[in-house]
Amino acid sequence: MIKASTKQEQRRRKPPLGLRLAPYLFLLPNTAIFVLFTIWPAINGFNISLYSSSNGRTFRWEGTGNYQRILSDDGFWGVVMNTAIYAVAFVVLSVGIGIFLAVLVDQQGRGRSFFRAAFFIPVLISPVVVGLIWNWMLERQNGLVNTFLGMEIPWLVDDNLALVAIIAVGVWMQVGFYMLILLAGLQSIDPTLYEASGMDGASRWLQFRTITLPLLQPSILVVVVLATIHGFQAFDYIYTLTGGGPVGATTLIVQYIYENGFVSPIRYGAAAAGSVLLFCVVFAITIVNYMIGRKREAV
Amino acid sequence: MSIPQTVSPPTQEPGPKRSWTSTGQRQITATDALRVVILTTAALVALIPILWLVFGSFKTPTELSERPPTLLPQSWGFGNYTEALTRFDFGTYMMNSVIVTVAATVLTLLINSMAAYALAKYNFRGRNALFLLTLATIMIPLQVILIPVYQVVASFGMVNTLWGLIIPAAATPTGVFILRQYMLSIPDELIEAARVDGAGELKIFLRIVLPVCRPALAVVAILSIMWRWNDFLWPLVVAQSESVYTLPVALARFTAQETVPFNLIIAMSVVSILPVIILFLFFQKQITTGIANTGIK
């Protein structure tokens, strides 16, 4: 015990009970909901994946049976394949177009806020409605897209085209969101850098490569990670756009989990095992992001 | 003692606009023209599907099935809207959406700001652990824990209730994060002074901290309204009977079953996108800076 202590220090050492309890009471409701509806389910998910059930009430021990079953199921691998193609294409296109639009909007003097709002509005629309609109737009005979093209392309009927369609609609819906984050990154770049290199005769392309891209990297990293996670979680607009069809050609992992868990015939075990695998992928991406972020700070 | 300034972004600096040319003179080059053309085309691609939906909601069923499709309706009628509201229970679904959105947003604001205040302004055992726990939940999206969350909700008997839609998603890590960052800028002296004056902890929070945080609360409120109003996967799982359907669930279910004519679906789609778009047009600046700064959706 230190003898000589000021009045202030004394007060800090023995705060009244109310003051000591207050932070815990303030945190209680929020933390209780986190623990009950996120943390505990995340832990319990691994446990559930070791059981099987067809009604969600009675469970039978399976051990690793669920995993063995879905990993030897061609249908599951089809879903994994669709999800992988979707996620990669979605990330590349939405980030690429996002950077392109952000740079163009950033350079635009007049009407900049109009374009920013125009690209962002699809982000706000209910994904269910996005699926409805595009199902209608891409209709084979009566759709606006085919009318415009003067063709009858079976966008939502052909296996490969349907996958292309859900990727395109996903990009349409989300790209404004990524553009916004990238635009914020662009606007934090010091404009005098461009002026100086412009005086040295650097071309715009050279400026983009040597100034914009390197300084934009933190924002690009954020957007790539977000897009990857969004890509693996895509579900709602696909539900109303193609419903996962034709014949499972656009069924992604979240729809697989939803259908096995909640649509008859219910296969709880498969759904839970699928969830755990998706969890591992999302978790791995977040960790990689964290490591890349750390490395960059250290350099 | 001064109240902290709002965290609004720095205002645009006066002087010449940032431009690629060092002199800043207005000379329209070919690249400028190309840029405007590309931007305009992209804006059309972004907006036409939405305008198409809005125009379609005023068309009659015969006009909707016409080939080639017409852009503008021949006559503007609200028939689809009135029919959708009278023939089906869309009024109930809309009411459910409103109740869930409002209740969840109020609850989110309250519990998020309480947690943020504790994390920002108190020194206590386990603070860092609890902050990390909060941040960790960002990494666990609903999609990957759908089954176990459903089990918890079912064990509370909240399936097929609006509570089941409101409570589980009310604690948002994004909200805690935004509010905590904001509260860090409140000077400790302000809180100390109130304590010396004999104010209780709850009173300090309600009377001093919350009013000061109004701009940050507005951002969290807007984000919460957008999330809850458009939410789909969770309501689809929890709302299994028609009386608790929200608008997105009703739209998706009816489209899949083809029990509701298409013209009515379109009208209700427009109703379901309007509130969020109006909100955006009013609070554009807060929404865009809020999202750009947190990068979380």
Coordinates of C-alpha atoms in Angstrom, one line a residue:
Chain A
M1 CA 0.0 0.0 0.0
I2 CA 1.3 3.4 -0.9
K3 CA 0.8 5.7 2.0
A4 CA 0.9 9.1 0.5
S5 CA -2.0 9.3 -1.9
T6 CA -3.8 12.3 -3.1
K7 CA -7.5 12.8 -2.5
Q8 CA -8.2 12.1 -6.2
E9 CA -6.4 8.8 -6.2
Q10 CA -8.2 7.7 -3.1
R11 CA -11.5 8.4 -4.8
R12 CA -10.5 6.3 -7.8
R13 CA -9.4 3.4 -5.6
K14 CA -12.7 3.2 -3.7
P15 CA -15.5 4.2 -6.1
P16 CA -19.1 3.8 -4.8
L17 CA -20.8 0.5 -5.5
G18 CA -23.2 2.1 -8.0
L19 CA -20.3 3.4 -10.0
R20 CA -18.5 0.0 -10.0
L21 CA -21.7 -1.9 -11.1
A22 CA -22.8 0.7 -13.7
P23 CA -20.7 -0.4 -16.6
Y24 CA -21.8 -4.1 -16.2
L25 CA -25.4 -3.1 -16.0
F26 CA -25.1 -0.9 -19.1
L27 CA -23.5 -3.8 -21.0
L28 CA -25.9 -6.4 -19.8
P29 CA -28.8 -6.3 -22.3
N30 CA -26.6 -6.0 -25.4
T31 CA -24.1 -8.7 -24.3
A32 CA -27.0 -11.0 -23.2
I33 CA -28.4 -10.9 -26.7
F34 CA -25.0 -11.4 -28.3
V35 CA -24.3 -14.4 -26.1
L36 CA -27.7 -15.9 -26.5
F37 CA -28.3 -15.4 -30.2
T38 CA -24.8 -15.3 -31.7
I39 CA -22.0 -16.6 -29.5
W40 CA -23.7 -19.6 -28.0
P41 CA -25.3 -20.7 -31.3
A42 CA -21.9 -20.4 -33.0
I43 CA -20.5 -22.8 -30.5
N44 CA -23.5 -25.0 -30.4
G45 CA -23.5 -25.3 -34.2
F46 CA -20.6 -27.7 -34.1
N47 CA -22.5 -29.8 -31.7
I48 CA -25.7 -29.9 -33.7
S49 CA -23.7 -30.9 -36.8
L50 CA -22.9 -34.2 -35.1
Y51 CA -26.6 -35.1 -34.8
S52 CA -29.3 -35.7 -37.4
S53 CA -33.0 -35.0 -37.2
S54 CA -35.9 -34.8 -39.6
N55 CA -38.2 -32.7 -37.4
G56 CA -35.9 -30.5 -35.3
R57 CA -37.0 -32.0 -32.0
T58 CA -35.7 -35.6 -31.8
F59 CA -32.0 -36.0 -32.5
R60 CA -29.9 -39.0 -33.3
W61 CA -26.1 -39.1 -32.8
E62 CA -24.2 -39.2 -36.1
G63 CA -20.6 -38.4 -35.2
T64 CA -18.9 -37.4 -38.4
G65 CA -21.7 -39.1 -40.4
N66 CA -23.2 -35.9 -41.6
Y67 CA -19.9 -34.7 -43.0
Q68 CA -19.1 -38.0 -44.7
R69 CA -22.6 -38.0 -46.2
I70 CA -22.6 -34.5 -47.6
L71 CA -18.9 -34.7 -48.8
S72 CA -19.7 -37.8 -50.8
D73 CA -22.9 -36.2 -52.2
D74 CA -22.6 -34.9 -55.8
G75 CA -25.4 -32.5 -55.1
F76 CA -23.5 -30.8 -52.3
W77 CA -20.4 -30.5 -54.5
G78 CA -22.5 -28.9 -57.2
V79 CA -23.6 -26.4 -54.6
V80 CA -20.0 -25.8 -53.5
M81 CA -19.0 -25.3 -57.2
N82 CA -21.8 -22.9 -57.8
T83 CA -20.9 -20.9 -54.7
A84 CA -17.2 -20.8 -55.6
I85 CA -17.8 -19.6 -59.1
Y86 CA -20.3 -17.1 -57.9
A87 CA -18.1 -15.8 -55.1
V88 CA -15.0 -15.4 -57.3
A89 CA -16.8 -13.8 -60.2
F90 CA -18.8 -11.5 -57.9
V91 CA -15.6 -10.3 -56.1
V92 CA -13.6 -9.7 -59.2
L93 CA -16.4 -7.9 -61.1
S94 CA -17.9 -5.9 -58.2
V95 CA -14.6 -4.7 -57.0
G96 CA -13.2 -4.0 -60.5
I97 CA -16.3 -2.1 -61.5
G98 CA -16.5 -0.4 -58.1
I99 CA -13.0 1.0 -58.5
F100 CA -13.7 2.1 -62.1
L101 CA -16.9 3.9 -61.1
A102 CA -15.4 5.4 -58.0
V103 CA -12.5 6.9 -60.0
L104 CA -14.9 8.3 -62.6
V105 CA -17.3 9.7 -60.1
D106 CA -14.4 11.2 -58.1
Q107 CA -13.1 13.0 -61.3
Q108 CA -16.6 14.3 -62.2
G109 CA -17.0 17.9 -61.1
R110 CA -20.6 18.7 -61.8
G111 CA -23.3 16.1 -61.1
R112 CA -21.0 14.0 -58.8
S113 CA -23.6 13.6 -56.1
F114 CA -26.2 12.6 -58.7
F115 CA -24.1 9.8 -60.0
R116 CA -23.1 8.7 -56.5
A117 CA -26.8 8.5 -55.5
A118 CA -27.8 6.8 -58.7
F119 CA -25.2 4.0 -58.2
F120 CA -26.1 3.6 -54.5
I121 CA -29.9 3.3 -54.9
P122 CA -29.9 -0.4 -55.9
V123 CA -28.1 -1.1 -52.6
L124 CA -31.1 0.2 -50.7
I125 CA -33.7 -1.9 -52.5
S126 CA -35.0 -5.0 -50.8
P127 CA -33.1 -7.9 -52.3
V128 CA -36.4 -9.8 -52.6
V129 CA -37.6 -7.0 -54.9
V130 CA -34.3 -6.9 -56.8
G131 CA -34.9 -10.6 -57.6
L132 CA -38.5 -9.9 -58.7
I133 CA -37.5 -6.9 -60.9
W134 CA -34.7 -8.8 -62.7
N135 CA -36.8 -12.0 -63.1
W136 CA -39.2 -9.8 -65.0
M137 CA -36.4 -7.8 -66.8
L138 CA -34.7 -11.1 -68.0
E139 CA -37.9 -12.9 -69.0
R140 CA -37.3 -14.6 -72.3
Q141 CA -40.0 -13.2 -74.5
N142 CA -41.4 -10.2 -72.7
G143 CA -38.4 -9.0 -70.8
L144 CA -37.0 -5.5 -71.2
V145 CA -33.4 -6.9 -71.7
N146 CA -34.3 -9.1 -74.6
T147 CA -36.6 -6.5 -76.1
F148 CA -33.7 -4.1 -76.0
L149 CA -31.3 -6.6 -77.6
G150 CA -33.9 -7.8 -80.1
M151 CA -33.2 -11.4 -79.2
E152 CA -34.8 -14.2 -77.2
I153 CA -31.9 -15.2 -74.9
P154 CA -33.1 -17.8 -72.3
W155 CA -31.3 -16.0 -69.4
L156 CA -33.0 -17.9 -66.6
V157 CA -33.7 -21.2 -68.3
D158 CA -30.2 -22.2 -69.5
D159 CA -27.9 -23.5 -66.7
N160 CA -24.9 -21.5 -67.5
L161 CA -26.7 -18.3 -68.4
A162 CA -28.7 -18.5 -65.2
L163 CA -25.4 -18.5 -63.2
V164 CA -24.2 -15.6 -65.3
A165 CA -27.5 -13.8 -64.6
I166 CA -27.4 -14.1 -60.8
I167 CA -23.7 -12.9 -60.8
A168 CA -24.7 -9.9 -63.0
V169 CA -27.7 -9.0 -60.8
G170 CA -25.6 -9.5 -57.6
V171 CA -23.0 -7.0 -59.0
W172 CA -25.8 -4.6 -60.0
M173 CA -27.2 -4.7 -56.5
Q174 CA -24.0 -4.3 -54.5
V175 CA -21.5 -2.4 -56.6
G176 CA -22.7 1.0 -55.4
F177 CA -21.9 0.0 -51.8
Y178 CA -18.3 -0.8 -52.7
M179 CA -18.0 2.3 -54.9
L180 CA -19.0 4.4 -51.9
I181 CA -16.2 2.9 -49.6
L182 CA -13.7 3.3 -52.4
L183 CA -14.8 6.9 -53.1
A184 CA -14.2 7.7 -49.5
G185 CA -10.7 6.3 -49.9
L186 CA -10.0 8.2 -53.0
Q187 CA -11.1 11.5 -51.4
S188 CA -8.6 11.1 -48.7
I189 CA -5.7 11.1 -51.2
D190 CA -3.9 14.4 -51.3
P191 CA -4.8 16.1 -54.6
T192 CA -1.4 17.9 -54.7
L193 CA 0.2 14.5 -55.6
Y194 CA -1.8 14.5 -58.8
E195 CA -0.9 18.1 -59.5
A196 CA 2.8 17.6 -59.0
S197 CA 3.0 14.5 -61.2
G198 CA 0.8 16.2 -63.8
M199 CA 3.3 18.9 -64.0
D200 CA 6.0 16.3 -64.5
G201 CA 4.0 15.1 -67.5
A202 CA 2.7 11.9 -66.1
S203 CA -0.2 10.4 -68.0
R204 CA -3.5 9.6 -66.3
W205 CA -2.9 5.9 -66.5
L206 CA 0.5 6.3 -65.0
Q207 CA -1.0 8.4 -62.2
F208 CA -3.6 5.8 -61.6
R209 CA -1.0 3.0 -61.3
T210 CA 1.6 4.9 -59.2
I211 CA -0.6 7.1 -57.1
T212 CA -4.2 6.0 -57.0
L213 CA -3.9 2.2 -56.7
P214 CA -1.2 2.1 -54.0
L215 CA -2.9 4.8 -51.8
L216 CA -6.2 3.2 -52.3
Q217 CA -5.0 -0.3 -51.2
P218 CA -6.4 -0.1 -47.7
S219 CA -9.9 0.6 -49.0
I220 CA -9.5 -2.0 -51.7
L221 CA -8.7 -4.6 -49.1
V222 CA -11.8 -3.7 -47.0
V223 CA -13.9 -4.0 -50.1
V224 CA -12.4 -7.3 -51.3
V225 CA -13.0 -8.8 -47.8
L226 CA -16.6 -7.5 -47.7
A227 CA -17.3 -8.7 -51.2
T228 CA -15.9 -12.1 -50.5
I229 CA -18.1 -12.5 -47.4
H230 CA -21.1 -11.2 -49.3
G231 CA -20.4 -13.6 -52.1
F232 CA -20.5 -16.6 -49.8
Q233 CA -23.7 -15.4 -48.1
A234 CA -25.7 -14.6 -51.3
F235 CA -29.3 -15.9 -51.0
D236 CA -32.2 -13.5 -50.8
Y237 CA -32.4 -12.1 -54.3
I238 CA -31.6 -15.4 -55.9
Y239 CA -34.6 -16.9 -54.1
T240 CA -36.9 -14.6 -56.1
L241 CA -34.8 -14.4 -59.2
T242 CA -34.3 -18.1 -60.1
G243 CA -35.3 -19.9 -56.9
G244 CA -32.0 -21.8 -57.2
G245 CA -33.0 -23.3 -60.6
P246 CA -33.0 -24.4 -63.3
V247 CA -32.4 -27.8 -61.6
G248 CA -30.1 -26.4 -59.0
A249 CA -27.9 -24.5 -61.4
T250 CA -28.0 -21.4 -59.2
T251 CA -28.4 -23.0 -55.7
L252 CA -25.7 -21.6 -53.5
I253 CA -24.6 -22.8 -50.0
V254 CA -27.0 -20.6 -47.9
Q255 CA -30.0 -21.8 -49.9
Y256 CA -28.7 -25.4 -49.4
I257 CA -28.6 -24.8 -45.6
Y258 CA -32.0 -23.2 -45.7
E259 CA -33.7 -25.9 -47.7
N260 CA -32.2 -28.8 -45.7
G261 CA -33.0 -27.1 -42.4
F262 CA -36.5 -25.7 -43.1
V263 CA -38.0 -27.2 -46.2
S264 CA -39.5 -30.7 -46.2
P265 CA -37.9 -33.2 -46.5
I266 CA -35.9 -31.8 -43.6
R267 CA -32.3 -33.0 -43.2
Y268 CA -31.0 -31.1 -40.2
G269 CA -27.7 -32.9 -40.1
A270 CA -26.8 -31.9 -43.6
A271 CA -27.8 -28.3 -43.0
A272 CA -25.8 -28.1 -39.8
A273 CA -22.7 -29.7 -41.4
G274 CA -23.0 -27.3 -44.4
S275 CA -23.2 -24.4 -41.9
V276 CA -20.1 -25.5 -40.1
L277 CA -18.2 -25.7 -43.4
L278 CA -19.4 -22.2 -44.5
F279 CA -18.4 -20.9 -41.1
C280 CA -14.9 -22.2 -41.5
V281 CA -14.6 -20.6 -44.9
V282 CA -15.9 -17.2 -43.7
F283 CA -13.7 -17.4 -40.6
A284 CA -10.6 -18.3 -42.7
I285 CA -11.2 -15.3 -44.9
T286 CA -11.5 -13.0 -41.9
I287 CA -8.3 -14.3 -40.4
V288 CA -6.4 -13.9 -43.7
N289 CA -7.7 -10.3 -43.9
Y290 CA -6.5 -9.6 -40.4
M291 CA -3.1 -11.0 -41.2
I292 CA -2.8 -9.0 -44.4
G293 CA -3.9 -5.9 -42.6
R294 CA -1.4 -6.4 -39.8
K295 CA 1.4 -7.0 -42.3
R296 CA 0.7 -3.8 -44.1
E297 CA 0.7 -1.8 -40.9
A298 CA 4.1 -3.3 -39.9
V299 CA 5.7 -2.5 -43.3
Chain B
M1 CA -17.3 23.6 -20.8
S2 CA -18.1 22.9 -24.3
I3 CA -20.1 20.1 -25.8
P4 CA -18.1 18.1 -28.4
Q5 CA -18.5 19.0 -32.0
T6 CA -20.4 16.7 -34.3
V7 CA -18.2 14.3 -36.3
S8 CA -19.4 15.6 -39.6
P9 CA -16.8 15.3 -42.3
P10 CA -14.7 18.4 -43.0
T11 CA -16.5 20.8 -45.2
Q12 CA -15.3 21.2 -48.8
E13 CA -12.3 23.5 -49.0
P14 CA -12.9 26.8 -50.8
G15 CA -10.9 27.5 -53.9
P16 CA -10.7 25.8 -57.2
K17 CA -12.2 22.3 -57.6
R18 CA -9.8 19.4 -57.7
S19 CA -9.0 18.6 -61.3
W20 CA -6.6 16.6 -63.3
T21 CA -5.1 19.5 -65.0
S22 CA -2.7 21.5 -62.9
T23 CA -4.0 24.8 -64.1
G24 CA -7.7 24.0 -63.4
Q25 CA -9.0 25.6 -66.5
R26 CA -12.2 24.3 -68.0
Q27 CA -11.4 22.7 -71.2
I28 CA -13.7 19.9 -72.3
T29 CA -11.4 17.1 -73.6
A30 CA -12.4 13.8 -75.3
T31 CA -11.7 11.9 -72.0
D32 CA -14.1 14.2 -70.1
A33 CA -16.8 13.5 -72.6
L34 CA -16.1 9.8 -72.5
R35 CA -16.3 9.8 -68.8
V36 CA -19.7 11.6 -68.8
V37 CA -21.0 9.1 -71.4
I38 CA -19.8 6.1 -69.3
L39 CA -21.2 7.5 -66.1
T40 CA -24.5 8.3 -67.7
T41 CA -24.8 4.8 -69.2
A42 CA -24.0 3.2 -65.9
A43 CA -26.5 5.4 -64.1
L44 CA -29.2 4.4 -66.6
V45 CA -28.3 0.7 -66.0
A46 CA -28.6 1.3 -62.3
L47 CA -31.9 3.2 -62.4
I48 CA -33.9 1.8 -65.3
P49 CA -34.9 -1.4 -63.6
I50 CA -36.3 0.5 -60.7
L51 CA -38.1 3.0 -62.9
W52 CA -39.4 0.1 -64.9
L53 CA -40.9 -1.4 -61.7
V54 CA -42.4 2.0 -60.6
F55 CA -44.0 2.6 -64.1
G56 CA -45.2 -1.0 -64.2
S57 CA -47.1 -0.6 -60.9
F58 CA -49.5 1.8 -62.7
K59 CA -50.1 -0.5 -65.7
T60 CA -53.1 -2.7 -66.1
P61 CA -52.5 -6.5 -66.3
T62 CA -53.2 -6.4 -70.1
E63 CA -50.7 -3.7 -70.6
L64 CA -48.1 -5.6 -68.6
S65 CA -48.4 -8.6 -70.9
E66 CA -48.2 -6.5 -74.1
R67 CA -45.4 -7.2 -76.6
P68 CA -43.2 -5.2 -77.1
P69 CA -43.4 -3.8 -73.6
T70 CA -44.2 -0.1 -73.2
L71 CA -42.1 2.0 -70.9
L72 CA -44.7 4.5 -69.7
P73 CA -48.2 3.4 -68.6
Q74 CA -50.9 4.5 -71.0
S75 CA -52.9 5.9 -68.2
W76 CA -51.8 6.3 -64.6
G77 CA -54.0 4.4 -62.3
F78 CA -53.8 3.3 -58.7
G79 CA -55.9 0.2 -59.3
N80 CA -53.1 -2.3 -58.5
Y81 CA -52.4 -0.6 -55.2
T82 CA -56.0 -0.5 -54.0
E83 CA -56.6 -4.0 -55.2
A84 CA -53.5 -5.4 -53.5
L85 CA -54.6 -3.8 -50.2
T86 CA -58.2 -5.0 -50.3
R87 CA -57.9 -8.5 -51.9
F88 CA -54.9 -9.7 -49.8
D89 CA -53.6 -9.1 -46.4
F90 CA -50.9 -6.8 -47.6
G91 CA -52.0 -4.3 -44.9
T92 CA -51.1 -6.8 -42.2
Y93 CA -47.7 -7.6 -43.7
M94 CA -46.9 -3.9 -44.0
M95 CA -48.0 -3.4 -40.4
N96 CA -45.7 -6.3 -39.3
S97 CA -42.8 -4.7 -41.2
V98 CA -43.4 -1.4 -39.6
I99 CA -43.7 -2.8 -36.1
V100 CA -40.6 -5.0 -36.5
T101 CA -38.6 -2.2 -38.0
V102 CA -39.6 0.5 -35.4
A103 CA -39.4 -1.8 -32.3
A104 CA -36.1 -3.4 -33.4
T105 CA -34.6 0.0 -34.1
V106 CA -35.6 1.6 -30.8
L107 CA -34.3 -1.5 -28.9
T108 CA -31.1 -1.4 -30.9
L109 CA -30.5 2.3 -30.2
L110 CA -31.1 1.8 -26.5
I111 CA -29.0 -1.3 -25.8
N112 CA -26.2 -0.4 -28.3
S113 CA -25.8 3.1 -26.8
M114 CA -25.8 1.6 -23.3
A115 CA -23.1 -0.9 -24.2
A116 CA -21.1 1.8 -26.1
Y117 CA -21.2 4.1 -23.1
A118 CA -19.9 1.4 -20.8
L119 CA -17.1 0.5 -23.3
A120 CA -16.1 4.2 -23.9
K121 CA -16.4 5.9 -20.6
Y122 CA -15.8 3.4 -17.8
N123 CA -12.6 1.6 -16.6
F124 CA -13.6 -1.8 -15.4
R125 CA -12.4 -5.4 -15.2
G126 CA -13.0 -7.3 -18.5
R127 CA -13.6 -4.2 -20.6
N128 CA -11.2 -5.3 -23.4
A129 CA -12.6 -8.8 -23.3
L130 CA -16.2 -7.6 -23.6
F131 CA -15.2 -5.2 -26.4
L132 CA -13.5 -8.0 -28.3
L133 CA -16.5 -10.2 -27.8
T134 CA -18.6 -7.5 -29.3
L135 CA -16.3 -7.1 -32.3
A136 CA -16.1 -10.9 -32.8
T137 CA -19.8 -11.1 -33.5
I138 CA -19.2 -9.2 -36.7
M139 CA -17.4 -12.3 -37.9
I140 CA -20.4 -14.5 -37.3
P141 CA -23.1 -13.6 -39.8
L142 CA -26.6 -15.1 -39.4
Q143 CA -26.2 -17.2 -42.5
V144 CA -23.6 -19.4 -41.0
I145 CA -25.4 -20.0 -37.7
L146 CA -29.0 -20.2 -39.0
I147 CA -29.8 -23.6 -37.6
P148 CA -28.5 -23.1 -34.0
V149 CA -30.0 -19.6 -33.7
Y150 CA -33.3 -21.0 -34.8
Q151 CA -33.0 -23.7 -32.1
V152 CA -32.5 -21.0 -29.4
V153 CA -35.4 -18.9 -30.7
A154 CA -37.6 -22.0 -30.8
S155 CA -36.7 -22.9 -27.2
F156 CA -37.9 -19.5 -26.1
G157 CA -41.2 -20.1 -28.0
M158 CA -40.5 -17.1 -30.2
V159 CA -41.1 -18.8 -33.6
N160 CA -44.0 -17.3 -35.4
T161 CA -44.0 -14.2 -33.1
L162 CA -42.9 -10.7 -33.9
W163 CA -40.6 -10.9 -30.9
G164 CA -38.6 -13.6 -32.7
L165 CA -38.0 -11.1 -35.5
I166 CA -37.2 -8.2 -33.2
I167 CA -35.0 -9.4 -30.4
P168 CA -32.3 -11.8 -31.9
A169 CA -30.9 -9.1 -34.3
A170 CA -31.2 -6.1 -32.0
A171 CA -27.7 -6.2 -30.6
T172 CA -25.6 -5.0 -33.6
P173 CA -21.8 -4.8 -33.3
T174 CA -21.8 -2.1 -36.0
G175 CA -24.0 0.1 -33.8
V176 CA -21.9 -0.4 -30.7
F177 CA -18.8 0.4 -32.7
I178 CA -20.1 3.6 -34.3
L179 CA -21.5 4.9 -31.0
R180 CA -18.4 4.0 -29.0
Q181 CA -16.2 5.8 -31.4
Y182 CA -18.4 8.9 -31.0
M183 CA -18.6 8.7 -27.2
L184 CA -14.8 8.6 -26.9
S185 CA -14.9 12.2 -28.1
I186 CA -17.1 13.3 -25.1
P187 CA -14.8 15.0 -22.6
D188 CA -14.6 13.1 -19.3
E189 CA -14.9 16.3 -17.4
L190 CA -18.4 16.7 -18.6
I191 CA -19.4 13.4 -16.9
E192 CA -17.2 14.0 -13.8
A193 CA -18.9 17.4 -13.3
A194 CA -22.3 15.9 -13.4
R195 CA -21.2 13.2 -10.9
V196 CA -19.9 15.9 -8.6
D197 CA -23.3 17.6 -8.9
G198 CA -24.8 14.4 -7.6
A199 CA -26.3 13.0 -10.7
G200 CA -26.7 9.2 -10.8
E201 CA -25.1 7.1 -13.5
L202 CA -28.4 6.4 -15.3
K203 CA -29.3 10.1 -15.2
I204 CA -25.9 11.1 -16.6
F205 CA -26.4 8.6 -19.5
L206 CA -29.9 9.7 -20.3
R207 CA -29.7 13.4 -19.8
I208 CA -26.1 14.2 -20.9
V209 CA -24.6 11.4 -23.0
L210 CA -27.6 10.5 -25.2
P211 CA -28.4 14.1 -26.2
V212 CA -24.8 14.8 -27.1
C213 CA -24.7 11.6 -29.3
R214 CA -27.7 12.6 -31.4
P215 CA -25.7 12.6 -34.8
A216 CA -24.3 9.2 -34.1
L217 CA -27.6 7.8 -33.0
A218 CA -29.1 9.1 -36.2
V219 CA -26.6 7.2 -38.3
V220 CA -27.3 3.9 -36.3
A221 CA -31.0 4.5 -36.6
I222 CA -30.9 4.9 -40.3
L223 CA -28.7 1.8 -40.8
S224 CA -31.0 -0.2 -38.5
I225 CA -34.1 0.8 -40.4
M226 CA -32.5 -0.1 -43.7
W227 CA -31.4 -3.5 -42.4
R228 CA -34.6 -4.5 -40.6
W229 CA -37.0 -3.3 -43.3
N230 CA -35.2 -5.3 -46.1
D231 CA -34.3 -8.3 -43.9
F232 CA -35.4 -11.6 -45.5
L233 CA -33.6 -14.8 -44.5
W234 CA -34.3 -14.5 -40.8
P235 CA -38.0 -13.5 -41.2
L236 CA -38.4 -16.3 -43.7
V237 CA -37.3 -18.8 -41.1
V238 CA -39.1 -17.4 -38.1
A239 CA -42.4 -16.2 -39.7
Q240 CA -43.9 -19.4 -40.9
S241 CA -47.5 -18.5 -40.6
E242 CA -49.1 -15.7 -42.7
S243 CA -50.1 -13.5 -39.7
V244 CA -46.5 -12.7 -39.0
Y245 CA -45.2 -12.3 -42.5
T246 CA -43.2 -9.2 -43.2
L247 CA -43.5 -7.5 -46.7
P248 CA -40.4 -9.2 -48.1
V249 CA -41.5 -12.6 -46.9
A250 CA -45.0 -12.2 -48.3
L251 CA -43.6 -11.0 -51.6
A252 CA -41.3 -14.0 -51.9
R253 CA -43.8 -16.6 -50.8
F254 CA -46.5 -15.3 -53.1
T255 CA -44.2 -15.1 -56.1
A256 CA -43.0 -18.7 -55.5
Q257 CA -46.6 -20.0 -55.2
E258 CA -48.1 -17.8 -57.9
T259 CA -51.2 -17.3 -55.8
V260 CA -51.1 -13.5 -56.2
P261 CA -51.4 -11.8 -59.7
F262 CA -48.2 -10.2 -60.9
N263 CA -49.6 -6.7 -61.1
L264 CA -50.4 -6.8 -57.4
I265 CA -46.9 -8.1 -56.6
I266 CA -45.4 -5.2 -58.5
A267 CA -47.5 -2.6 -56.6
M268 CA -46.5 -4.1 -53.2
S269 CA -42.9 -4.2 -54.3
V270 CA -43.0 -0.4 -55.0
V271 CA -44.6 0.1 -51.5
S272 CA -41.8 -1.9 -49.9
I273 CA -38.9 0.0 -51.6
L274 CA -40.4 3.5 -51.1
P275 CA -39.7 4.1 -47.4
V276 CA -36.0 3.3 -47.7
I277 CA -35.5 5.4 -50.8
I278 CA -37.3 8.4 -49.2
L279 CA -35.2 7.9 -46.1
F280 CA -32.1 7.9 -48.3
L281 CA -33.0 11.0 -50.2
F282 CA -33.6 12.9 -46.9
F283 CA -30.5 11.6 -45.1
Q284 CA -28.1 11.0 -48.0
K285 CA -25.1 12.6 -46.4
Q286 CA -25.4 10.8 -43.0
I287 CA -26.0 7.4 -44.8
T288 CA -23.1 7.7 -47.2
T289 CA -20.6 9.0 -44.6
G290 CA -21.9 6.4 -42.1
I291 CA -21.4 3.5 -44.5
A292 CA -18.1 4.8 -46.0
N293 CA -16.6 5.3 -42.5
T294 CA -17.6 1.9 -41.1
G295 CA -17.5 -0.2 -44.2
I296 CA -20.0 -2.5 -42.6
K297 CA -23.4 -3.6 -43.8

